[in-house]
Amino acid sequence: MDAALRAVADPTRRAILRLVRDGELAAGDIANHFPSMSRPAVSQHLRVLTDSGLVAVRPDGNRRMYRWRREGLRDAAAFLDEMWSDGLARLKAAAEREDRRKADNK
Amino acid sequence: MTDIDSNVVEQTIRIAAKPETVWKYWTDPERMRDWWGAAELDPRPGGVCRIEREGGATMSGEYLELEPHDRLVFSFGWEPSDDAPAIAPGQSRVEVTLIEDAGDTILTVRHSGIPDAVAGIHAVGWSNHLPLLAAAVAKGA
């Protein structure tokens, strides 16, 4: 989920996401949309997107086909939600322990 | 509501402790370590608020507003690392409010301006993800 947040931080990767949102595309077709960028650079972006779970890839003969994974960003949105709920649960336990200790010492 | 306001994580919990106790868990490094991580805290406007979670990302922020025992605000970002989500220091903001209720504290955390998730959602036009964010907010409310 950290990876998903990192993946969408880059404008090229967001552009790739828009391309594969509505249908599957081969790596070569995606690279053709970025004429100023080297193939290895595009491949690197595709790898970040697949590693993050935002994009799925499958082989089709000797081509690699990419498509958007709808569920990918849900993890990123949930990350902060979880971070806070886990943290606040620990804060609650610690603060309540402290006040109980004070009450016992009275 | 503006677009930025709709990209918020908000959570409210009741804590059976006084606001003055809960306050210390946001301003005292010893107590911060009990629930978040090793902290360097200078609780005054412009003072550092840096928290390193063992085995996790390091939060790098700055205290912005402090109204003792009632409300505090700090900027929130992660130091760049392989584990850290792409929220740069200073990019988002956390507001903590403490309200006393029958000897307990009602604590609300409002984390707003979550920039990269926002950018991603808007740039890609995934309108179906906004309800998910809203649901996350509602769950905490």
PDB file of C-alpha atoms in Angstrom, chain A residues 3-82:
ATOM      1  CA  ALA A   3       4.004   1.251  -2.888  1.00  0.00           C
ATOM      2  CA  ALA A   4       0.648   2.334  -4.335  1.00  0.00           C
ATOM      3  CA  LEU A   5       0.979   5.822  -2.865  1.00  0.00           C
ATOM      4  CA  ARG A   6       4.500   6.054  -4.204  1.00  0.00           C
ATOM      5  CA  ALA A   7       3.451   4.768  -7.600  1.00  0.00           C
ATOM      6  CA  VAL A   8       0.798   7.438  -8.176  1.00  0.00           C
ATOM      7  CA  ALA A   9       3.157  10.232  -7.107  1.00  0.00           C
ATOM      8  CA  ASP A  10       4.833  10.222 -10.524  1.00  0.00           C
ATOM      9  CA  PRO A  11       3.209  11.997 -13.512  1.00  0.00           C
ATOM     10  CA  THR A  12       4.443   9.444 -16.075  1.00  0.00           C
ATOM     11  CA  ARG A  13       2.989   6.615 -14.062  1.00  0.00           C
ATOM     12  CA  ARG A  14      -0.310   8.456 -13.714  1.00  0.00           C
ATOM     13  CA  ALA A  15      -0.333   8.879 -17.501  1.00  0.00           C
ATOM     14  CA  ILE A  16       0.259   5.134 -17.913  1.00  0.00           C
ATOM     15  CA  LEU A  17      -2.580   4.423 -15.499  1.00  0.00           C
ATOM     16  CA  ARG A  18      -4.909   6.529 -17.620  1.00  0.00           C
ATOM     17  CA  LEU A  19      -3.878   4.551 -20.701  1.00  0.00           C
ATOM     18  CA  VAL A  20      -4.571   1.148 -19.189  1.00  0.00           C
ATOM     19  CA  ARG A  21      -7.682   2.214 -17.286  1.00  0.00           C
ATOM     20  CA  ASP A  22     -10.129   1.389 -20.050  1.00  0.00           C
ATOM     21  CA  GLY A  23      -8.467  -1.670 -21.512  1.00  0.00           C
ATOM     22  CA  GLU A  24      -5.436  -3.850 -21.813  1.00  0.00           C
ATOM     23  CA  LEU A  25      -2.366  -2.585 -23.648  1.00  0.00           C
ATOM     24  CA  ALA A  26       0.903  -4.238 -24.684  1.00  0.00           C
ATOM     25  CA  ALA A  27       4.141  -2.824 -23.289  1.00  0.00           C
ATOM     26  CA  GLY A  28       5.153  -1.621 -26.770  1.00  0.00           C
ATOM     27  CA  ASP A  29       1.880   0.277 -27.269  1.00  0.00           C
ATOM     28  CA  ILE A  30       2.360   1.983 -23.920  1.00  0.00           C
ATOM     29  CA  ALA A  31       5.960   2.918 -24.774  1.00  0.00           C
ATOM     30  CA  ASN A  32       4.763   4.477 -28.065  1.00  0.00           C
ATOM     31  CA  HIS A  33       2.856   7.061 -26.035  1.00  0.00           C
ATOM     32  CA  PHE A  34       6.126   8.281 -24.519  1.00  0.00           C
ATOM     33  CA  PRO A  35       8.383   8.916 -27.540  1.00  0.00           C
ATOM     34  CA  SER A  36      10.828  11.027 -25.534  1.00  0.00           C
ATOM     35  CA  MET A  37      11.412   8.246 -23.045  1.00  0.00           C
ATOM     36  CA  SER A  38      13.637   5.198 -23.449  1.00  0.00           C
ATOM     37  CA  ARG A  39      12.060   1.729 -23.458  1.00  0.00           C
ATOM     38  CA  PRO A  40      13.945   0.696 -20.289  1.00  0.00           C
ATOM     39  CA  ALA A  41      12.618   3.821 -18.532  1.00  0.00           C
ATOM     40  CA  VAL A  42       9.049   2.943 -19.499  1.00  0.00           C
ATOM     41  CA  SER A  43       9.643  -0.666 -18.417  1.00  0.00           C
ATOM     42  CA  GLN A  44      10.873   0.577 -15.072  1.00  0.00           C
ATOM     43  CA  HIS A  45       7.670   2.609 -14.564  1.00  0.00           C
ATOM     44  CA  LEU A  46       5.590  -0.426 -15.528  1.00  0.00           C
ATOM     45  CA  ARG A  47       7.450  -2.511 -12.997  1.00  0.00           C
ATOM     46  CA  VAL A  48       6.755   0.028 -10.215  1.00  0.00           C
ATOM     47  CA  LEU A  49       3.071  -0.011 -11.174  1.00  0.00           C
ATOM     48  CA  THR A  50       2.817  -3.811 -11.189  1.00  0.00           C
ATOM     49  CA  ASP A  51       4.814  -4.144  -7.952  1.00  0.00           C
ATOM     50  CA  SER A  52       2.466  -1.676  -6.284  1.00  0.00           C
ATOM     51  CA  GLY A  53      -0.597  -3.671  -7.313  1.00  0.00           C
ATOM     52  CA  LEU A  54      -2.091  -0.797  -9.306  1.00  0.00           C
ATOM     53  CA  VAL A  55      -1.553  -2.572 -12.623  1.00  0.00           C
ATOM     54  CA  ALA A  56      -1.768  -6.265 -13.517  1.00  0.00           C
ATOM     55  CA  VAL A  57       0.342  -7.926 -16.197  1.00  0.00           C
ATOM     56  CA  ARG A  58      -0.093 -11.177 -18.149  1.00  0.00           C
ATOM     57  CA  PRO A  59       1.927 -12.733 -20.961  1.00  0.00           C
ATOM     58  CA  ASP A  60       0.292 -13.016 -24.393  1.00  0.00           C
ATOM     59  CA  GLY A  61       2.638 -14.906 -26.680  1.00  0.00           C
ATOM     60  CA  ASN A  62       5.833 -12.901 -26.577  1.00  0.00           C
ATOM     61  CA  ARG A  63       4.055  -9.735 -25.494  1.00  0.00           C
ATOM     62  CA  ARG A  64       3.281  -8.517 -22.007  1.00  0.00           C
ATOM     63  CA  MET A  65      -0.212  -7.110 -21.564  1.00  0.00           C
ATOM     64  CA  TYR A  66      -0.978  -4.491 -18.885  1.00  0.00           C
ATOM     65  CA  ARG A  67      -4.286  -3.512 -17.375  1.00  0.00           C
ATOM     66  CA  TRP A  68      -5.489  -1.421 -14.443  1.00  0.00           C
ATOM     67  CA  ARG A  69      -6.262  -3.239 -11.196  1.00  0.00           C
ATOM     68  CA  ARG A  70      -9.343  -1.520  -9.850  1.00  0.00           C
ATOM     69  CA  GLU A  71      -8.694  -2.613  -6.262  1.00  0.00           C
ATOM     70  CA  GLY A  72      -5.104  -1.293  -6.191  1.00  0.00           C
ATOM     71  CA  LEU A  73      -5.584   2.167  -4.722  1.00  0.00           C
ATOM     72  CA  ARG A  74      -8.047   1.018  -2.114  1.00  0.00           C
ATOM     73  CA  ASP A  75      -5.056  -0.324  -0.194  1.00  0.00           C
ATOM     74  CA  ALA A  76      -3.394   3.091  -0.266  1.00  0.00           C
ATOM     75  CA  ALA A  77      -6.481   4.881   1.052  1.00  0.00           C
ATOM     76  CA  ALA A  78      -6.822   2.248   3.753  1.00  0.00           C
ATOM     77  CA  PHE A  79      -3.181   2.640   4.774  1.00  0.00           C
ATOM     78  CA  LEU A  80      -3.584   5.972   6.570  1.00  0.00           C
ATOM     79  CA  ASP A  81      -6.905   4.890   8.024  1.00  0.00           C
ATOM     80  CA  GLU A  82      -5.236   1.820   9.514  1.00  0.00           C
TER      81      GLU A  82
END
